[in-house]
Structures are given as structure tokens and as C-alpha cells.
Amino acid sequence: MPPSTDDAVVADIPLALVRDLYTGMYRIRQCEDQLNTAFARNLFPGYIHSYLGQEACAVGVCAALRQDDCIVSTHRGRGHYLAKGMALKPMMAEMFGKATGIGGGRGGEMHAADPARGILGGNGIVGGGIPYAAGAAYSAVLDGIDRVTVAFFGDGASNQGAFHETLNLAAAWKLPLLFVCENNMYAEMTPFKETVNETDIARRAVGYGIPGVVVDGNDVLAVLAAARTAVARARAGDGPTLLELKTYRTGGHFQGDPCKYRTREEEALWKSRDPLPRFRALALQRGAFDEAGLAALEVRLAAEITEAIDFSLASPDPDPASALDHVYAP
Ligand SMILES: Cc1ncc(C[n+]2csc(CCOP(=O)(O)OP(=O)(O)O)c2C)c(N)n1
Ligand SMILES: [Mg+2]
């Protein structure tokens, strides 16, 4: 594992930022936990690809962005949506396929988008979002705006041709782009180490002439620091960076996956590196919260998620008569 943030850096982080980072991660954790329960109770259709365990990646990267910066997400996108500021109730209702969802219930888990907040959408095609992100980055260059775009993707996606082609073009054109690979060690049921003869995806950056950085993806401050450096480089016109965030998908590939392809020992090891208890302890130690204040915040965040689920359940389904809306130009 790469080194975690050192004590001097920790001591310098403003307390308000510590509070925001913990709040962002806990909110995602609650969202994923409660959605898993709702899915197990058959309360909504489709799938759940849980973001549990990876919260520090989305929150750390998005904390380095402005509202007008853009992100492109994946099939495992809720953490990215929430961290970039999508409103909770419309996000949740989209998961439930309801008319009140951010996409009117048409996109569901993999296709929520909110252009006003720079969220250009998830993607059901592994690696499919990476070239879109380059397009968004190039549009900022053409418009003369110092907007940065982030492509989030997984270790599996880093073996797609689209990843390599986009890295090459983005490097050659110095696009204001961050390639953020969340290496959670698995692509569906396939371990990364069985498919790639190299331990670090970040080293692929060398072949394209851009920086490649390995980061402890379960250390939100390390993620934030690396993202800030990469964002500053992109905004200055110096081109893209590839960040590899080493993390772990603590749930299965999808909710209900029995995880027979990995050991309970490996899961226990990564549980000990869980980004939330780790940062919770740091936040208390820094005095960002007292224990009672933190517990109260957690209760409030959990209640907000429950309320969003209740809102979704009470919302109407999309009207069948509107099925062809947004398909053809008026
Ligand atoms: C082009 C394509 N191939 C295969 C799939 C099936 N599939 C869905 S998720 C997934 C694994 C992706 O792994 P990774 O990129 O590491 O993301 P993670 O699921 O770990 O977040 C695969 C193979 C797909 N959706 N698209
Ligand atoms: Mg993966």
C-alpha cells in the first residue's frame, strides 16, 4: 500500500473541511447500507452495484473540484453523484425508477446525470465513459474555460482499448482531464492480479508521457491531496494525470453476490482499512467534532437517507404515455 497522509499534513487541514469530508463519506455509507436493505426487501427493480468501502475516493476527488468542473461516472456511480452534489431525493428516486427521479426514472442506477452540477452521467459500458470525459475536457479548451473534467473508472476498465486511446489523445492534446482509476482489486468476479502482469495501473501513465500516481484510496486526505495536485496541473493547461486509488469493494460486485471468489481473510484485512472508522478517529482527535456531536450528525444523516427512500417509495411511477418523450426531437 502507498503511505497514508502524514501527521504534519493532517494537522494543517482546516476543521471545517474535516467535517465536510466525514459528512460526505458517512452520507454515502448510509445511502449504500439502506439501499442494500431496501433492495433485499424487493422494494425496487434492477440492480445495486454498491459503493461501500470506496467512499474516500469519490469524496476526496470531488472535494478538489469546483461546481462547474465535470465528472463522468460508471455503473458504480452513487458515491460520485452524491459527492459532486446531486440532490439526495431526486438521486434516490432515480434508483427506484420513479417519475420524481433526476432522470424522470428513465436512467436508473447506471444513468443518472445532473449537468447543472457537472455530473455528465454514469455508464453501463465498462470504460465507456472515459472518451466522453475527454470530449468534455476538449470542449472546455475550445470554449476557453478553465474547467476540469474527471473520468472515474475501475481497474477492469483500465484494460479497455478506450482507456489507452483516450490517455494517448488527452496527453498529446494536454486536455484538462483527470483519469481516476478506483482499483478495488476486482472486475466482477475476476481478481486484478490474475489479469494484469503489473501491480500498479498508475505506471501505464509513463507510456503516455503523463504523471501516474498511486494513492491510498481509503485515506480521504491522501486522495484529496493527489486530486488537488492533478486539478492544478490540468487547470494550468499542463495536461492530464492518471491517479490510481487503491481501494476495496467491501460488498460483492452486485448486491446478492456471494463472493465465493475471494477469501474471508482478505475481506477482514480490508475491513481493518475501512476509510470511515479511520477518518472518524482522526476527526475526533483533531477536535473537528466531539463524540456527542458526531453521533448526532450520524443520526441526522441516516434519517435523511431514510426520508429520501420514503420519498421515493411514495413517488409515482413514470406515466406510460410519456415513454417516448426525450426519444425523438419534437
Ligand atoms: C464493455 C463491457 N464489458 C463487460 C461488461 C460487464 N461488466 C459490468 S461491470 C464489470 C466489471 C467492471 O470492473 P471495474 O472496471 O473494475 O469496475 P468495478 O465494478 O470494480 O467498480 C463488467 C465486466 C460491461 N458492462 N461492459
Ligand atoms: Mg474493479
XYZ file of C-alpha atoms and ligand atoms in Angstrom:
357
model
C 0.000 0.000 0.000
C 1.182 3.564 -0.618
C 1.895 5.639 2.511
C -1.006 7.348 4.285
C -1.168 11.069 4.955
C 1.464 12.111 7.448
C 0.755 13.865 10.745
C 2.013 17.303 9.669
C -0.420 17.378 6.732
C -3.275 16.163 8.940
C -2.597 18.945 11.455
C -2.909 21.562 8.667
C -6.310 20.542 7.281
C -8.994 23.077 8.299
C -11.569 21.642 10.701
C -14.492 22.711 8.503
C -13.025 20.618 5.697
C -12.564 17.644 8.039
C -16.256 17.918 8.948
C -17.309 18.145 5.291
C -15.230 15.140 4.275
C -16.599 12.959 7.064
C -20.154 14.114 6.383
C -19.769 13.303 2.684
C -18.415 9.827 3.347
C -20.947 8.946 6.046
C -23.815 10.059 3.825
C -22.666 7.722 1.051
C -22.151 4.887 3.547
C -25.704 5.291 4.851
C -27.105 5.559 1.351
C -25.447 2.314 0.309
C -26.365 0.451 3.505
C -30.003 1.478 3.413
C -30.339 0.892 -0.325
C -28.948 -2.622 0.088
C -31.608 -3.322 2.694
C -34.354 -1.864 0.503
C -33.144 -3.945 -2.459
C -33.089 -7.121 -0.342
C -36.713 -6.347 0.553
C -37.509 -6.168 -3.179
C -38.618 -2.549 -2.925
C -37.236 -1.525 -6.309
C -36.262 -3.103 -9.647
C -32.876 -3.534 -11.311
C -29.541 -3.954 -9.588
C -27.424 -2.376 -6.887
C -23.698 -2.037 -7.533
C -22.642 -0.874 -4.107
C -20.009 1.782 -3.490
C -19.394 0.521 0.075
C -15.720 0.775 1.003
C -14.817 3.257 -1.754
C -16.325 6.402 -0.187
C -12.968 8.152 0.303
C -12.318 8.036 -3.466
C -15.386 9.996 -4.582
C -15.352 12.384 -1.633
C -11.616 13.105 -1.799
C -11.606 13.762 -5.550
C -14.814 15.830 -5.635
C -13.583 17.979 -2.736
C -10.832 19.169 -5.089
C -13.359 20.274 -7.749
C -15.437 23.384 -8.423
C -19.157 23.108 -9.089
C -18.616 23.809 -12.812
C -15.993 21.075 -13.126
C -17.357 17.888 -14.676
C -17.309 14.224 -13.785
C -18.133 11.120 -15.768
C -19.069 8.071 -13.725
C -19.584 4.325 -14.084
C -22.045 1.558 -13.198
C -20.985 2.109 -9.541
C -21.879 5.774 -9.505
C -23.900 6.832 -6.469
C -20.831 7.826 -4.472
C -19.740 10.085 -7.326
C -23.217 11.579 -7.752
C -23.567 12.460 -4.077
C -20.007 13.694 -3.662
C -20.405 16.032 -6.667
C -23.608 17.489 -5.233
C -26.580 15.739 -6.830
C -29.617 16.411 -4.629
C -30.420 13.392 -2.494
C -34.144 12.882 -3.114
C -34.068 13.068 -6.956
C -30.960 10.865 -6.927
C -32.692 8.276 -4.755
C -35.958 8.371 -6.688
C -33.970 7.673 -9.862
C -32.664 4.457 -8.254
C -36.300 3.477 -7.658
C -37.247 4.296 -11.278
C -39.743 6.937 -10.153
C -41.083 9.981 -12.028
C -39.515 12.247 -9.371
C -36.043 10.882 -10.181
C -33.358 13.149 -11.585
C -33.868 11.496 -14.982
C -37.609 11.014 -14.572
C -36.903 7.392 -13.576
C -35.647 6.520 -17.063
C -31.972 6.133 -16.277
C -31.977 4.209 -13.019
C -28.806 3.241 -11.216
C -26.401 3.487 -14.133
C -27.620 6.557 -15.968
C -28.256 9.385 -13.541
C -26.963 12.762 -14.683
C -27.136 16.370 -13.495
C -25.383 18.673 -15.970
C -26.020 21.751 -13.783
C -23.642 20.240 -11.227
C -21.222 18.920 -13.816
C -22.407 15.323 -13.451
C -22.389 14.081 -17.033
C -23.728 10.640 -16.181
C -22.929 7.085 -15.260
C -22.321 4.399 -17.872
C -23.272 0.746 -18.195
C -20.424 0.122 -20.637
C -17.204 -0.602 -18.775
C -14.694 2.053 -19.829
C -17.345 3.729 -21.982
C -17.310 6.983 -20.036
C -13.598 7.641 -20.449
C -13.750 9.036 -24.012
C -16.842 11.111 -23.086
C -14.776 12.751 -20.371
C -12.119 13.635 -22.938
C -14.845 15.227 -25.052
C -15.986 17.334 -22.088
C -12.397 18.333 -21.371
C -11.810 19.264 -25.015
C -14.978 21.373 -25.078
C -13.562 23.451 -22.200
C -10.406 24.040 -24.258
C -12.452 25.075 -27.302
C -14.591 27.416 -25.184
C -11.544 28.896 -23.432
C -12.871 27.958 -19.961
C -10.556 26.660 -17.212
C -12.958 23.830 -16.371
C -11.532 20.435 -15.439
C -13.141 17.044 -16.076
C -12.715 13.810 -14.127
C -13.171 10.355 -15.610
C -13.912 7.841 -12.853
C -13.466 4.190 -13.812
C -12.381 0.835 -12.384
C -9.395 -1.467 -12.681
C -11.320 -3.612 -15.155
C -11.965 -0.589 -17.379
C -8.236 0.128 -17.487
C -7.868 -2.892 -19.770
C -10.278 -1.486 -22.361
C -8.936 -0.024 -25.573
C -10.903 3.164 -24.925
C -8.801 3.821 -21.818
C -5.498 3.610 -23.715
C -6.706 5.556 -26.734
C -8.069 8.327 -24.547
C -4.930 8.521 -22.426
C -2.854 8.929 -25.542
C -5.011 11.618 -27.133
C -5.552 13.517 -23.864
C -1.806 13.537 -23.213
C -0.960 14.653 -26.763
C -3.569 17.445 -26.623
C -2.836 18.325 -22.963
C -6.515 18.073 -22.086
C -7.660 19.338 -18.653
C -8.579 15.850 -17.512
C -8.073 13.578 -14.504
C -8.136 9.836 -15.060
C -9.216 8.439 -11.709
C -8.937 4.665 -11.556
C -10.512 3.157 -8.447
C -8.596 -0.096 -8.230
C -10.887 -2.112 -5.972
C -8.993 -5.297 -6.903
C -11.840 -6.945 -8.834
C -13.673 -6.679 -12.124
C -16.893 -8.590 -11.409
C -15.516 -11.898 -10.070
C -12.046 -11.610 -11.629
C -9.112 -10.556 -9.438
C -6.951 -7.818 -10.906
C -3.763 -9.746 -10.142
C -4.851 -12.628 -12.391
C -5.392 -10.448 -15.437
C -2.606 -7.878 -15.324
C 1.112 -8.613 -15.065
C 1.893 -5.359 -13.265
C 0.859 -4.321 -9.771
C 0.281 -0.610 -10.449
C -2.071 0.726 -13.128
C -0.551 4.171 -12.498
C 2.665 3.023 -14.185
C 0.854 2.885 -17.518
C 0.962 6.692 -17.500
C 4.682 6.538 -18.309
C 3.877 5.165 -21.754
C 1.763 8.247 -22.486
C 4.116 10.842 -21.050
C 1.899 11.989 -18.175
C 2.191 11.668 -14.378
C 0.822 8.485 -12.826
C 0.307 8.430 -9.065
C -0.556 5.560 -6.729
C -2.701 6.725 -3.827
C -4.158 5.039 -0.746
C -7.777 5.245 -1.875
C -9.042 4.574 1.649
C -7.325 7.696 3.017
C -9.558 10.618 2.073
C -6.849 13.199 2.799
C -4.355 11.408 0.572
C -6.942 11.273 -2.204
C -7.749 14.968 -1.782
C -4.068 15.963 -1.862
C -3.374 13.946 -5.016
C -6.524 15.245 -6.704
C -5.642 18.859 -5.878
C -2.233 18.485 -7.496
C -3.722 16.893 -10.600
C -6.513 19.508 -10.833
C -3.995 22.373 -10.549
C -1.920 20.834 -13.334
C -4.967 20.367 -15.576
C -6.297 23.883 -14.911
C -2.922 25.387 -15.702
C -3.026 23.785 -19.153
C -0.338 21.215 -18.416
C -2.494 18.214 -19.258
C -3.897 15.094 -17.664
C -2.815 12.921 -14.732
C -3.617 9.289 -14.034
C -4.465 8.651 -10.378
C -4.730 5.063 -9.205
C -6.674 4.883 -5.949
C -6.029 1.542 -4.230
C -9.236 0.547 -2.511
C -11.578 -2.383 -1.944
C -15.157 -3.154 -2.861
C -16.331 -4.379 0.545
C -19.602 -5.687 -0.865
C -19.871 -8.047 -3.801
C -19.934 -6.948 -7.424
C -23.692 -6.512 -7.040
C -26.000 -6.829 -4.069
C -26.591 -10.562 -3.548
C -23.172 -11.666 -4.860
C -21.996 -14.493 -2.520
C -18.307 -13.541 -3.088
C -17.127 -17.140 -3.438
C -14.149 -15.985 -5.470
C -12.371 -14.285 -2.565
C -11.433 -15.215 0.988
C -12.957 -14.077 4.266
C -9.390 -13.298 5.438
C -8.915 -10.814 2.601
C -12.247 -9.181 3.418
C -11.230 -8.901 7.102
C -7.904 -7.306 6.182
C -9.653 -4.620 4.148
C -12.287 -4.106 6.823
C -9.418 -3.066 9.075
C -8.576 -0.407 6.463
C -12.174 0.855 6.171
C -11.969 4.569 5.301
C -14.775 5.618 7.647
C -13.692 4.499 11.150
C -10.208 5.594 10.207
C -11.233 9.144 9.353
C -13.781 9.260 12.193
C -10.969 8.674 14.699
C -8.873 11.354 13.035
C -11.755 13.857 13.066
C -12.321 13.301 16.786
C -8.625 13.507 17.544
C -8.350 16.789 15.608
C -11.329 18.168 17.578
C -13.480 18.620 14.453
C -16.324 17.036 16.439
C -16.926 15.863 19.978
C -18.320 12.348 20.362
C -21.877 13.517 21.089
C -21.868 15.966 18.164
C -20.582 13.334 15.783
C -23.132 10.762 16.930
C -25.906 13.336 16.432
C -24.649 14.112 12.917
C -24.671 10.407 12.040
C -28.255 10.042 13.272
C -29.293 13.061 11.199
C -27.578 11.763 8.030
C -29.146 8.312 8.443
C -32.570 9.948 8.861
C -32.061 11.983 5.668
C -31.408 8.789 3.717
C -34.468 7.093 5.221
C -36.548 10.116 4.291
C -35.241 10.023 0.713
C -36.151 6.331 0.443
C -39.633 7.020 1.844
C -39.997 9.876 -0.653
C -39.023 7.514 -3.485
C -41.430 4.798 -2.379
C -44.267 7.316 -2.187
C -43.448 8.819 -5.608
C -45.435 7.886 -8.747
C -44.083 5.662 -11.489
C -43.419 7.432 -14.800
C -46.568 7.786 -16.901
C -46.532 5.072 -19.621
C -47.900 7.671 -22.044
C -44.602 9.552 -21.688
C -42.453 6.554 -22.669
C -41.323 8.122 -25.950
C -40.657 11.587 -24.515
C -36.996 12.568 -24.958
C -36.503 9.833 -27.569
C -37.366 11.859 -30.679
C -36.826 15.567 -31.235
C -40.151 17.433 -31.005
C -17.907 -3.371 -22.296
C -18.435 -4.142 -21.153
N -17.950 -5.365 -20.891
C -18.424 -6.098 -19.848
C -19.421 -5.582 -19.049
C -19.926 -6.384 -17.836
N -19.385 -5.774 -16.609
C -20.122 -4.938 -15.851
S -19.271 -4.349 -14.544
C -17.897 -5.220 -14.992
C -16.641 -5.137 -14.166
C -16.002 -3.807 -14.189
O -14.881 -3.807 -13.341
P -14.166 -2.477 -12.929
O -13.927 -1.652 -14.119
O -13.003 -2.870 -12.106
O -15.275 -1.722 -12.038
P -15.884 -2.163 -10.618
O -17.100 -2.999 -10.934
O -14.871 -2.893 -9.864
O -16.278 -0.873 -9.981
C -18.111 -5.951 -16.142
C -17.105 -6.820 -16.777
C -19.917 -4.301 -19.353
N -20.866 -3.733 -18.622
N -19.389 -3.588 -20.381
Mg -12.833 -3.088 -10.051
